[in-house]
mmCIF file of C-alpha atoms in Angstrom:
data_model
loop_
_atom_site.group_PDB
_atom_site.id
_atom_site.type_symbol
_atom_site.label_atom_id
_atom_site.label_comp_id
_atom_site.label_asym_id
_atom_site.label_seq_id
_atom_site.Cartn_x
_atom_site.Cartn_y
_atom_site.Cartn_z
ATOM 1 C CA MET X 185 119.514 100.487 37.713
ATOM 2 C CA SER X 186 119.629 97.009 36.106
ATOM 3 C CA ASN X 187 116.777 95.255 34.600
ATOM 4 C CA GLU X 188 116.628 92.673 37.417
ATOM 5 C CA ALA X 189 116.569 95.425 39.985
ATOM 6 C CA ALA X 190 113.759 97.304 38.094
ATOM 7 C CA THR X 191 111.748 94.218 37.849
ATOM 8 C CA THR X 192 112.017 93.588 41.573
ATOM 9 C CA SER X 193 111.073 97.124 42.383
ATOM 10 C CA ILE X 194 107.939 96.834 40.221
ATOM 11 C CA GLN X 195 106.996 93.519 41.838
ATOM 12 C CA SER X 196 107.424 94.875 45.253
ATOM 13 C CA LYS X 197 105.296 97.908 44.450
ATOM 14 C CA HIS X 198 102.699 95.603 43.088
ATOM 15 C CA THR X 199 102.744 93.539 46.229
ATOM 16 C CA VAL X 200 102.358 96.574 48.470
ATOM 17 C CA THR X 201 99.483 97.669 46.394
ATOM 18 C CA LYS X 202 97.779 94.296 46.636
ATOM 19 C CA VAL X 203 98.251 94.152 50.373
ATOM 20 C CA GLN X 204 96.936 97.728 50.889
ATOM 21 C CA GLU X 205 93.915 96.866 48.641
ATOM 22 C CA TYR X 206 93.226 93.783 50.911
ATOM 23 C CA LYS X 207 93.526 95.927 54.063
ATOM 24 C CA ASP X 208 91.008 98.619 52.580
ATOM 25 C CA THR X 209 88.623 95.909 51.491
ATOM 26 C CA LEU X 210 88.698 94.205 54.905
ATOM 27 C CA ILE X 211 88.007 97.543 56.647
ATOM 28 C CA GLN X 212 85.104 98.334 54.511
ATOM 29 C CA MET X 213 83.547 94.876 54.743
ATOM 30 C CA THR X 214 83.979 94.434 58.491
ATOM 31 C CA GLU X 215 82.269 97.767 59.223
ATOM 32 C CA LEU X 216 79.191 96.652 57.174
ATOM 33 C CA LEU X 217 79.456 93.268 58.935
ATOM 34 C CA VAL X 218 79.202 94.865 62.303
ATOM 35 C CA THR X 219 76.678 97.544 61.518
ATOM 36 C CA ARG X 220 74.241 95.634 59.279
ATOM 37 C CA ARG X 221 74.938 91.903 59.471
ATOM 38 C CA PHE X 222 75.369 91.530 63.249
ATOM 39 C CA PRO X 223 71.858 92.842 63.996
ATOM 40 C CA ASP X 224 70.413 90.186 61.566
ATOM 41 C CA ILE X 225 72.465 87.330 63.260
ATOM 42 C CA ILE X 226 71.216 88.402 66.796
ATOM 43 C CA VAL X 227 67.595 88.316 65.552
ATOM 44 C CA GLN X 228 68.142 84.847 63.900
ATOM 45 C CA LEU X 229 69.712 83.433 67.119
ATOM 46 C CA ASN X 230 66.790 84.827 69.105
ATOM 47 C CA GLU X 231 64.355 83.236 66.822
ATOM 48 C CA LEU X 232 66.234 79.860 66.986
ATOM 49 C CA LEU X 233 66.059 79.867 70.839
ATOM 50 C CA THR X 234 62.181 80.178 70.423
ATOM 51 C CA THR X 235 61.884 77.170 68.097
ATOM 52 C CA PRO X 236 60.703 73.652 69.488
ATOM 53 C CA MET X 237 64.266 72.570 69.272
ATOM 54 C CA PHE X 238 65.007 74.607 72.351
ATOM 55 C CA LYS X 239 62.070 76.345 73.873
ATOM 56 C CA GLU X 240 60.186 74.443 76.612
ATOM 57 C CA ARG X 241 61.241 70.999 75.130
ATOM 58 C CA ASN X 242 60.556 68.092 77.232
ATOM 59 C CA VAL X 243 63.970 66.658 78.026
ATOM 60 C CA GLU X 244 62.543 63.201 77.605
ATOM 61 C CA GLU X 245 62.243 63.841 73.984
ATOM 62 C CA ILE X 246 66.052 63.512 73.604
ATOM 63 C CA HIS X 247 66.373 60.274 75.412
ATOM 64 C CA GLN X 248 67.513 57.316 73.203
ATOM 65 C CA ASP X 249 67.867 53.692 74.154
ATOM 66 C CA VAL X 250 71.405 52.452 73.606
ATOM 67 C CA SER X 251 69.958 48.936 72.566
ATOM 68 C CA ILE X 252 72.478 46.917 74.561
ATOM 69 C CA PRO X 253 70.576 43.923 76.061
ATOM 70 C CA VAL X 254 71.318 42.089 79.204
ATOM 71 C CA LEU X 255 72.587 38.543 78.447
ATOM 72 C CA PRO X 256 70.558 35.759 80.055
ATOM 73 C CA PRO X 257 72.481 34.388 83.176
ATOM 74 C CA ASP X 258 72.877 30.986 81.728
ATOM 75 C CA LEU X 259 74.675 32.293 78.650
ATOM 76 C CA VAL X 260 76.862 34.386 80.793
ATOM 77 C CA GLN X 261 77.736 31.429 83.147
ATOM 78 C CA ASN X 262 78.332 28.968 80.156
ATOM 79 C CA HIS X 263 80.763 31.517 78.564
ATOM 80 C CA SER X 264 82.473 32.010 81.898
ATOM 81 C CA ASP X 265 82.933 28.237 82.509
ATOM 82 C CA SER X 266 84.258 27.729 78.985
ATOM 83 C CA SER X 267 86.713 30.543 79.287
ATOM 84 C CA ASP X 268 87.985 29.306 82.561
ATOM 85 C CA SER X 269 88.472 25.832 81.173
ATOM 86 C CA ASP X 270 90.164 27.000 78.158
ATOM 87 C CA SER X 271 92.443 29.327 79.935
ATOM 88 C CA ASP X 272 93.411 27.009 82.796
ATOM 89 C CA GLY X 273 93.963 24.002 80.419
ATOM 90 C CA HIS X 274 93.098 21.625 83.257
ATOM 91 C CA GLY X 275 89.249 22.026 83.937
ATOM 92 C CA ASP X 276 88.562 21.319 87.584
ATOM 93 C CA ASP X 277 92.107 20.096 88.318
ATOM 94 C CA GLN X 278 92.867 23.555 89.961
ATOM 95 C CA PRO X 279 89.815 24.542 91.903
ATOM 96 C CA GLU X 280 91.706 27.072 94.098
ATOM 97 C CA LYS X 281 92.936 28.936 91.024
ATOM 98 C CA LYS X 282 89.465 28.957 89.490
ATOM 99 C CA ARG X 283 87.899 30.213 92.706
ATOM 100 C CA ALA X 284 90.364 33.008 92.845
ATOM 101 C CA ARG X 285 89.649 34.060 89.198
ATOM 102 C CA ASN X 286 85.886 33.945 89.938
ATOM 103 C CA ASP X 287 86.351 36.454 92.724
ATOM 104 C CA ILE X 288 87.270 39.150 90.115
ATOM 105 C CA VAL X 289 84.500 40.741 88.170
ATOM 106 C CA MET X 290 85.825 40.811 84.585
ATOM 107 C CA GLY X 291 82.588 41.856 82.712
ATOM 108 C CA CYS X 292 81.277 40.219 79.544
ATOM 109 C CA PRO X 293 83.663 40.057 76.531
ATOM 110 C CA VAL X 294 81.885 42.042 73.681
ATOM 111 C CA MET X 295 81.938 40.102 70.542
ATOM 112 C CA ALA X 296 78.995 41.722 68.768
ATOM 113 C CA LEU X 297 75.674 43.335 69.616
ATOM 114 C CA PRO X 298 72.242 42.250 68.364
ATOM 115 C CA SER X 299 71.430 45.695 67.016
ATOM 116 C CA GLY X 300 74.759 46.048 65.436
ATOM 117 C CA SER X 301 76.534 49.400 66.258
ATOM 118 C CA VAL X 302 75.250 51.589 68.926
ATOM 119 C CA SER X 303 74.260 54.822 67.322
ATOM 120 C CA CYS X 304 74.801 58.324 68.482
ATOM 121 C CA ASN X 305 71.918 60.237 70.111
ATOM 122 C CA GLN X 306 70.050 61.476 66.936
ATOM 123 C CA SER X 307 68.272 64.399 68.711
ATOM 124 C CA ILE X 308 71.527 65.754 70.125
ATOM 125 C CA CYS X 309 73.336 65.267 66.645
ATOM 126 C CA GLU X 310 70.558 67.229 65.014
ATOM 127 C CA ILE X 311 71.044 70.060 67.388
ATOM 128 C CA ILE X 312 74.805 69.939 67.068
ATOM 129 C CA ASP X 313 74.418 70.185 63.236
ATOM 130 C CA VAL X 314 72.537 73.483 63.896
ATOM 131 C CA VAL X 315 74.825 74.919 66.524
ATOM 132 C CA LYS X 316 78.198 74.158 65.121
ATOM 133 C CA PRO X 317 77.910 76.538 62.041
ATOM 134 C CA LYS X 318 76.836 79.242 64.437
ATOM 135 C CA ILE X 319 80.039 78.773 66.534
ATOM 136 C CA ARG X 320 82.320 78.629 63.494
ATOM 137 C CA ALA X 321 80.651 81.836 62.076
ATOM 138 C CA LEU X 322 81.243 83.515 65.425
ATOM 139 C CA ILE X 323 84.989 82.547 65.387
ATOM 140 C CA GLU X 324 85.369 83.739 61.814
ATOM 141 C CA HIS X 325 83.716 87.099 62.579
ATOM 142 C CA ALA X 326 85.735 87.611 65.684
ATOM 143 C CA ASN X 327 88.899 87.021 63.652
ATOM 144 C CA VAL X 328 87.864 89.459 61.052
ATOM 145 C CA LEU X 329 87.155 92.038 63.773
ATOM 146 C CA LYS X 330 90.620 91.597 65.263
ATOM 147 C CA MET X 331 92.231 92.280 61.949
ATOM 148 C CA TRP X 332 89.797 95.263 61.330
ATOM 149 C CA ILE X 333 90.807 97.004 64.542
ATOM 150 C CA SER X 334 94.514 95.882 64.248
ATOM 151 C CA PHE X 335 94.696 97.748 60.799
ATOM 152 C CA MET X 336 93.227 100.964 62.313
ATOM 153 C CA ILE X 337 95.614 101.218 65.214
ATOM 154 C CA PRO X 338 97.949 104.210 64.472
ATOM 155 C CA LYS X 339 101.748 104.099 64.869
ATOM 156 C CA ILE X 340 103.113 104.380 68.233
ATOM 157 C CA GLU X 341 103.512 108.052 69.454
ATOM 158 C CA ASP X 342 103.705 109.726 72.792
ATOM 159 C CA GLY X 343 100.459 111.188 74.265
ATOM 160 C CA ASN X 344 96.998 111.305 72.765
ATOM 161 C CA ASN X 345 96.406 107.654 73.116
ATOM 162 C CA PHE X 346 93.044 107.416 74.698
ATOM 163 C CA GLY X 347 91.436 106.222 71.453
ATOM 164 C CA VAL X 348 94.215 103.644 71.159
ATOM 165 C CA SER X 349 93.396 102.301 74.511
ATOM 166 C CA VAL X 350 89.763 101.933 73.424
ATOM 167 C CA GLN X 351 91.020 99.902 70.478
ATOM 168 C CA GLU X 352 93.139 97.653 72.663
ATOM 169 C CA ASP X 353 90.322 97.165 75.153
ATOM 170 C CA THR X 354 88.074 96.176 72.295
ATOM 171 C CA LEU X 355 90.675 93.635 70.958
ATOM 172 C CA THR X 356 90.811 92.151 74.398
ATOM 173 C CA GLU X 357 87.182 91.682 74.344
ATOM 174 C CA ILE X 358 87.207 90.096 70.811
ATOM 175 C CA ARG X 359 89.983 87.678 71.862
ATOM 176 C CA ALA X 360 87.862 86.470 74.718
ATOM 177 C CA VAL X 361 84.912 85.888 72.563
ATOM 178 C CA GLU X 362 87.051 83.944 70.079
ATOM 179 C CA SER X 363 88.454 81.772 72.840
ATOM 180 C CA ASP X 364 85.094 81.002 74.272
ATOM 181 C CA ALA X 365 83.799 79.898 70.829
ATOM 182 C CA ALA X 366 86.866 77.714 70.307
ATOM 183 C CA THR X 367 86.250 76.014 73.676
ATOM 184 C CA TRP X 368 82.605 75.165 72.689
ATOM 185 C CA PHE X 369 84.054 73.275 69.817
ATOM 186 C CA VAL X 370 86.125 71.249 72.146
ATOM 187 C CA GLN X 371 83.399 70.614 74.456
ATOM 188 C CA ILE X 372 81.258 69.096 71.657
ATOM 189 C CA SER X 373 83.927 66.551 70.784
ATOM 190 C CA ALA X 374 84.555 65.884 74.439
ATOM 191 C CA TYR X 375 80.839 64.880 74.799
ATOM 192 C CA PHE X 376 81.226 62.208 72.231
ATOM 193 C CA ARG X 377 84.277 60.904 73.769
ATOM 194 C CA SER X 378 82.681 60.795 77.192
ATOM 195 C CA ARG X 379 79.571 59.073 75.702
ATOM 196 C CA ALA X 380 81.656 56.503 73.874
ATOM 197 C CA LYS X 381 83.471 55.494 77.190
ATOM 198 C CA ILE X 382 80.188 55.088 78.994
ATOM 199 C CA VAL X 383 78.648 53.102 76.243
ATOM 200 C CA SER X 384 81.795 50.904 76.039
ATOM 201 C CA SER X 385 81.455 50.188 79.755
ATOM 202 C CA LEU X 386 77.917 49.454 79.369
ATOM 203 C CA ALA X 387 78.560 46.901 76.675
ATOM 204 C CA LYS X 388 80.879 45.069 78.985
ATOM 205 C CA HIS X 389 78.661 45.380 81.986
ATOM 206 C CA PRO X 390 75.107 45.480 80.664
ATOM 207 C CA TYR X 391 73.635 44.347 83.946
ATOM 208 C CA ILE X 392 74.673 47.584 85.672
ATOM 209 C CA GLU X 393 71.828 50.044 85.229
ATOM 210 C CA ASP X 394 74.000 52.886 86.441
ATOM 211 C CA TYR X 395 75.742 52.907 83.098
ATOM 212 C CA ARG X 396 72.536 53.248 81.173
ATOM 213 C CA GLN X 397 71.402 56.051 83.448
ATOM 214 C CA ALA X 398 74.796 57.737 82.979
ATOM 215 C CA VAL X 399 74.291 57.774 79.275
ATOM 216 C CA THR X 400 70.868 59.509 79.798
ATOM 217 C CA GLU X 401 72.201 62.015 82.142
ATOM 218 C CA LEU X 402 75.106 62.933 79.778
ATOM 219 C CA ASP X 403 72.647 63.394 76.898
ATOM 220 C CA GLU X 404 70.523 65.822 78.980
ATOM 221 C CA GLN X 405 73.622 67.618 80.101
ATOM 222 C CA GLU X 406 74.779 68.127 76.562
ATOM 223 C CA TYR X 407 71.323 69.368 75.520
ATOM 224 C CA LEU X 408 71.525 71.969 78.270
ATOM 225 C CA ASN X 409 75.100 72.906 77.279
ATOM 226 C CA LEU X 410 73.967 73.366 73.617
ATOM 227 C CA TRP X 411 70.996 75.649 74.627
ATOM 228 C CA LEU X 412 73.549 77.647 76.630
ATOM 229 C CA VAL X 413 76.039 77.770 73.793
ATOM 230 C CA VAL X 414 73.409 79.387 71.486
ATOM 231 C CA SER X 415 72.474 81.804 74.105
ATOM 232 C CA GLU X 416 75.985 82.792 74.696
ATOM 233 C CA VAL X 417 76.689 83.074 70.932
ATOM 234 C CA ARG X 418 73.801 85.526 70.685
ATOM 235 C CA ASN X 419 75.161 87.375 73.843
ATOM 236 C CA HIS X 420 78.629 87.648 72.240
ATOM 237 C CA TYR X 421 77.278 89.019 69.080
ATOM 238 C CA SER X 422 75.042 91.548 71.040
ATOM 239 C CA SER X 423 77.947 92.678 73.200
ATOM 240 C CA LEU X 424 80.352 92.990 70.313
ATOM 241 C CA HIS X 425 77.915 94.957 68.250
ATOM 242 C CA ASP X 426 77.041 97.334 71.177
ATOM 243 C CA LEU X 427 80.788 97.832 72.033
ATOM 244 C CA VAL X 428 81.677 98.591 68.379
ATOM 245 C CA ILE X 429 78.808 100.821 67.717
ATOM 246 C CA LYS X 430 79.373 102.943 70.969
ATOM 247 C CA ASN X 431 82.970 103.453 70.133
ATOM 248 C CA LEU X 432 82.913 103.341 66.333
ATOM 249 C CA GLU X 433 84.471 106.835 65.872
ATOM 250 C CA LYS X 434 87.183 106.114 68.437
ATOM 251 C CA LEU X 435 87.940 102.799 66.735
ATOM 252 C CA LYS X 436 88.081 104.261 63.224
ATOM 253 C CA ARG X 437 89.952 107.473 64.131
ATOM 254 C CA PRO X 438 91.492 107.033 67.634
ATOM 255 C CA ARG X 439 93.715 110.038 67.677
ATOM 256 C CA ASN X 440 91.446 112.404 65.525
ATOM 257 C CA ALA X 441 88.466 111.647 67.715
ATOM 258 C CA ASN X 442 90.412 112.295 70.887
ATOM 259 C CA THR X 443 92.035 115.590 69.497
ATOM 260 C CA GLU X 444 88.630 116.971 68.429
ATOM 261 C CA SER X 445 87.134 116.412 71.864
ATOM 262 C CA LEU X 446 89.610 118.605 73.446
ATOM 263 C CA TYR X 447 88.466 121.812 71.666
#
Protein backbone atom coordinates (compact mmCIF):
# COMPACT_ATOMS: atom_id res chain seq x y z
CA MET A 1 0.00 0.00 0.00
CA SER A 2 1.35 3.40 -0.95
CA ASN A 3 1.91 6.16 1.57
CA GLU A 4 -0.94 8.18 0.04
CA ALA A 5 -3.36 5.28 0.32
CA ALA A 6 -2.29 4.62 3.89
CA THR A 7 -2.81 8.25 4.80
CA THR A 8 -6.27 8.23 3.21
CA SER A 9 -7.18 5.08 5.12
CA ILE A 10 -6.09 6.61 8.44
CA GLN A 11 -8.06 9.79 7.74
CA SER A 12 -11.11 7.74 6.82
CA LYS A 13 -10.94 5.75 10.06
CA HIS A 14 -10.47 8.96 12.02
CA THR A 15 -13.55 10.48 10.35
CA VAL A 16 -15.65 7.39 11.06
CA THR A 17 -14.56 7.51 14.69
CA LYS A 18 -15.49 11.18 14.99
CA VAL A 19 -18.92 10.57 13.47
CA GLN A 20 -19.57 7.66 15.83
CA GLU A 21 -18.50 9.78 18.80
CA TYR A 22 -20.95 12.47 17.69
CA LYS A 23 -23.77 9.92 17.45
CA ASP A 24 -23.00 8.39 20.85
CA THR A 25 -22.80 11.82 22.48
CA LEU A 26 -26.07 12.97 20.93
CA ILE A 27 -27.87 9.80 22.04
CA GLN A 28 -26.70 10.24 25.63
CA MET A 29 -27.46 13.96 25.76
CA THR A 30 -30.91 13.60 24.19
CA GLU A 31 -31.99 10.92 26.64
CA LEU A 32 -31.01 13.22 29.49
CA LEU A 33 -32.79 16.10 27.74
CA VAL A 34 -36.08 14.21 27.59
CA THR A 35 -35.97 12.56 31.00
CA ARG A 36 -34.61 15.49 33.05
CA ARG A 37 -34.80 18.76 31.11
CA PHE A 38 -38.27 18.42 29.60
CA PRO A 39 -40.03 18.23 33.01
CA ASP A 40 -38.25 21.43 34.10
CA ILE A 41 -39.31 23.19 30.89
CA ILE A 42 -42.94 22.10 31.38
CA VAL A 43 -42.94 23.52 34.91
CA GLN A 44 -41.37 26.80 33.71
CA LEU A 45 -43.98 27.21 30.99
CA ASN A 46 -46.77 26.52 33.47
CA GLU A 47 -45.37 29.19 35.75
CA LEU A 48 -45.07 31.62 32.83
CA LEU A 49 -48.76 31.19 32.06
CA THR A 50 -49.62 32.14 35.64
CA THR A 51 -47.64 35.41 35.57
CA PRO A 52 -49.40 38.79 35.14
CA MET A 53 -48.16 38.83 31.55
CA PHE A 54 -50.75 36.19 30.66
CA LYS A 55 -53.06 35.25 33.52
CA GLU A 56 -56.28 37.26 33.88
CA ARG A 57 -54.72 40.26 32.19
CA ASN A 58 -57.06 43.05 31.21
CA VAL A 59 -56.85 43.21 27.42
CA GLU A 60 -57.07 47.01 27.57
CA GLU A 61 -53.59 47.03 29.08
CA ILE A 62 -52.10 46.10 25.71
CA HIS A 63 -53.88 48.89 23.81
CA GLN A 64 -51.59 51.56 22.42
CA ASP A 65 -52.45 54.76 20.63
CA VAL A 66 -50.88 54.94 17.17
CA SER A 67 -50.46 58.75 17.51
CA ILE A 68 -51.71 59.61 14.05
CA PRO A 69 -53.74 62.83 14.36
CA VAL A 70 -56.68 63.86 12.19
CA LEU A 71 -55.77 66.93 10.12
CA PRO A 72 -58.02 69.98 10.48
CA PRO A 73 -60.48 70.22 7.54
CA ASP A 74 -59.09 73.59 6.38
CA LEU A 75 -55.56 72.16 6.01
CA VAL A 76 -56.86 69.18 4.06
CA GLN A 77 -58.91 71.47 1.79
CA ASN A 78 -56.02 73.88 1.19
CA HIS A 79 -53.68 71.05 0.32
CA SER A 80 -56.26 69.53 -1.99
CA ASP A 81 -56.82 72.86 -3.79
CA SER A 82 -53.11 73.47 -4.26
CA SER A 83 -52.55 69.94 -5.50
CA ASP A 84 -55.34 70.30 -8.04
CA SER A 85 -54.00 73.64 -9.23
CA ASP A 86 -50.44 72.38 -9.56
CA SER A 87 -51.39 69.20 -11.33
CA ASP A 88 -53.83 70.79 -13.78
CA GLY A 89 -51.64 73.79 -14.58
CA HIS A 90 -54.78 75.83 -15.40
CA GLY A 91 -56.43 76.52 -12.04
CA ASP A 92 -60.20 76.94 -12.62
CA ASP A 93 -59.95 76.86 -16.43
CA GLN A 94 -61.02 73.21 -16.43
CA PRO A 95 -63.88 72.89 -13.87
CA GLU A 96 -65.19 69.66 -15.35
CA LYS A 97 -61.82 67.95 -14.95
CA LYS A 98 -61.49 69.26 -11.40
CA ARG A 99 -64.95 68.01 -10.43
CA ALA A 100 -64.15 64.61 -11.84
CA ARG A 101 -60.99 64.41 -9.79
CA ASN A 102 -62.75 65.53 -6.61
CA ASP A 103 -65.13 62.62 -6.96
CA ILE A 104 -62.22 60.26 -6.23
CA VAL A 105 -61.22 59.80 -2.58
CA MET A 106 -57.43 59.85 -2.73
CA GLY A 107 -56.58 60.16 0.97
CA CYS A 108 -54.06 62.50 2.52
CA PRO A 109 -50.47 62.42 1.24
CA VAL A 110 -48.23 61.47 4.17
CA MET A 111 -45.20 63.78 4.34
CA ALA A 112 -44.44 63.40 8.05
CA LEU A 113 -46.15 62.67 11.34
CA PRO A 114 -46.10 65.00 14.37
CA SER A 115 -44.95 62.16 16.63
CA GLY A 116 -42.28 61.01 14.22
CA SER A 117 -42.44 57.28 13.52
CA VAL A 118 -45.35 55.10 14.59
CA SER A 119 -43.96 52.68 17.15
CA CYS A 120 -44.84 49.02 17.51
CA ASN A 121 -47.13 47.94 20.31
CA GLN A 122 -44.64 47.78 23.18
CA SER A 123 -46.71 45.38 25.30
CA ILE A 124 -46.97 42.92 22.44
CA CYS A 125 -43.26 43.25 21.66
CA GLU A 126 -42.37 42.49 25.28
CA ILE A 127 -44.43 39.30 25.15
CA ILE A 128 -42.92 38.31 21.80
CA ASP A 129 -39.42 38.76 23.28
CA VAL A 130 -40.38 36.18 25.90
CA VAL A 131 -42.23 33.76 23.62
CA LYS A 132 -39.84 33.56 20.65
CA PRO A 133 -36.98 31.90 22.59
CA LYS A 134 -39.48 29.27 23.79
CA ILE A 135 -40.50 28.52 20.20
CA ARG A 136 -36.90 28.40 19.02
CA ALA A 137 -35.95 26.02 21.86
CA LEU A 138 -38.84 23.71 20.95
CA ILE A 139 -37.68 23.61 17.31
CA GLU A 140 -34.11 22.83 18.37
CA HIS A 141 -35.21 20.12 20.80
CA ALA A 142 -37.52 18.55 18.23
CA ASN A 143 -34.67 18.47 15.73
CA VAL A 144 -32.40 16.76 18.25
CA LEU A 145 -35.12 14.23 19.07
CA LYS A 146 -35.47 13.37 15.39
CA MET A 147 -31.77 12.65 15.09
CA TRP A 148 -31.78 10.67 18.35
CA ILE A 149 -34.49 8.30 17.15
CA SER A 150 -33.04 8.12 13.63
CA PHE A 151 -29.69 6.94 15.03
CA MET A 152 -31.41 4.16 16.98
CA ILE A 153 -33.44 2.77 14.06
CA PRO A 154 -31.91 -0.64 13.22
CA LYS A 155 -31.10 -1.84 9.73
CA ILE A 156 -34.01 -2.98 7.62
CA GLU A 157 -34.90 -6.64 8.14
CA ASP A 158 -37.92 -8.87 7.56
CA GLY A 159 -40.12 -9.39 10.60
CA ASN A 160 -39.81 -8.30 14.22
CA ASN A 161 -40.48 -4.65 13.28
CA PHE A 162 -43.03 -3.64 15.91
CA GLY A 163 -40.46 -1.60 17.82
CA VAL A 164 -39.37 0.04 14.57
CA SER A 165 -42.97 1.07 13.88
CA VAL A 166 -43.04 2.72 17.32
CA GLN A 167 -39.93 4.67 16.36
CA GLU A 168 -41.48 5.75 13.05
CA ASP A 169 -44.72 6.85 14.73
CA THR A 170 -42.73 8.86 17.26
CA LEU A 171 -40.75 10.50 14.45
CA THR A 172 -44.01 11.50 12.77
CA GLU A 173 -45.21 13.14 15.98
CA ILE A 174 -41.93 15.01 16.42
CA ARG A 175 -42.02 16.30 12.84
CA ALA A 176 -45.55 17.61 13.45
CA VAL A 177 -44.34 19.47 16.55
CA GLU A 178 -41.42 20.95 14.63
CA SER A 179 -43.74 22.09 11.84
CA ASP A 180 -46.14 23.74 14.29
CA ALA A 181 -43.33 25.64 15.97
CA ALA A 182 -41.98 26.88 12.62
CA THR A 183 -45.48 28.09 11.71
CA TRP A 184 -45.66 30.14 14.91
CA PHE A 185 -42.54 32.00 13.86
CA VAL A 186 -44.19 32.87 10.55
CA GLN A 187 -47.33 34.05 12.34
CA ILE A 188 -45.34 36.52 14.43
CA SER A 189 -43.78 38.16 11.38
CA ALA A 190 -47.16 38.13 9.64
CA TYR A 191 -48.62 40.11 12.56
CA PHE A 192 -46.11 42.93 12.07
CA ARG A 193 -46.74 43.02 8.32
CA SER A 194 -50.51 43.17 8.81
CA ARG A 195 -50.22 45.89 11.43
CA ALA A 196 -47.91 47.93 9.20
CA LYS A 197 -50.44 47.79 6.36
CA ILE A 198 -53.28 48.97 8.60
CA VAL A 199 -51.18 51.75 10.12
CA SER A 200 -50.14 52.84 6.64
CA SER A 201 -53.78 53.03 5.58
CA LEU A 202 -54.60 54.96 8.74
CA ALA A 203 -51.85 57.48 7.98
CA LYS A 204 -53.41 58.10 4.57
CA HIS A 205 -56.99 58.15 5.92
CA PRO A 206 -56.74 59.33 9.55
CA TYR A 207 -60.40 60.38 9.55
CA ILE A 208 -61.60 56.76 9.14
CA GLU A 209 -61.95 55.37 12.66
CA ASP A 210 -62.31 51.81 11.42
CA TYR A 211 -58.57 51.75 10.74
CA ARG A 212 -57.81 52.77 14.33
CA GLN A 213 -60.13 50.09 15.63
CA ALA A 214 -58.56 47.55 13.27
CA VAL A 215 -55.15 48.20 14.84
CA THR A 216 -56.60 47.63 18.31
CA GLU A 217 -58.38 44.46 17.26
CA LEU A 218 -55.23 43.09 15.63
CA ASP A 219 -53.19 43.74 18.79
CA GLU A 220 -55.78 41.93 20.90
CA GLN A 221 -55.81 39.04 18.46
CA GLU A 222 -52.02 38.75 18.58
CA TYR A 223 -52.06 38.80 22.38
CA LEU A 224 -54.49 35.88 22.38
CA ASN A 225 -52.38 34.06 19.78
CA LEU A 226 -49.24 34.47 21.91
CA TRP A 227 -51.01 33.08 24.96
CA LEU A 228 -52.16 30.15 22.85
CA VAL A 229 -48.63 29.61 21.50
CA VAL A 230 -47.16 29.37 25.00
CA SER A 231 -49.90 26.92 25.96
CA GLU A 232 -49.23 24.82 22.88
CA VAL A 233 -45.46 24.85 23.45
CA ARG A 234 -46.08 23.49 26.95
CA ASN A 235 -48.53 20.90 25.58
CA HIS A 236 -46.04 19.75 22.95
CA TYR A 237 -43.29 19.32 25.52
CA SER A 238 -45.72 17.38 27.72
CA SER A 239 -46.89 15.10 24.91
CA LEU A 240 -43.35 14.43 23.67
CA HIS A 241 -42.12 13.67 27.17
CA ASP A 242 -45.06 11.34 27.81
CA LEU A 243 -44.65 9.58 24.46
CA VAL A 244 -40.92 9.02 24.85
CA ILE A 245 -41.05 7.90 28.49
CA LYS A 246 -43.82 5.39 27.81
CA ASN A 247 -41.95 3.89 24.87
CA LEU A 248 -38.35 4.48 25.93
CA GLU A 249 -37.28 0.83 25.82
CA LYS A 250 -38.85 0.25 22.41
CA LEU A 251 -37.23 3.42 21.10
CA LYS A 252 -33.79 2.45 22.38
CA ARG A 253 -33.95 -1.28 21.56
CA PRO A 254 -36.79 -1.75 19.06
CA ARG A 255 -36.05 -5.38 18.17
CA ASN A 256 -34.67 -6.58 21.51
CA ALA A 257 -37.68 -5.23 23.40
CA ASN A 258 -40.05 -6.96 20.99
CA THR A 259 -38.16 -10.27 21.07
CA GLU A 260 -38.05 -10.38 24.86
CA SER A 261 -41.80 -9.78 25.09
CA LEU A 262 -42.44 -12.96 23.07
CA TYR A 263 -40.92 -15.28 25.70
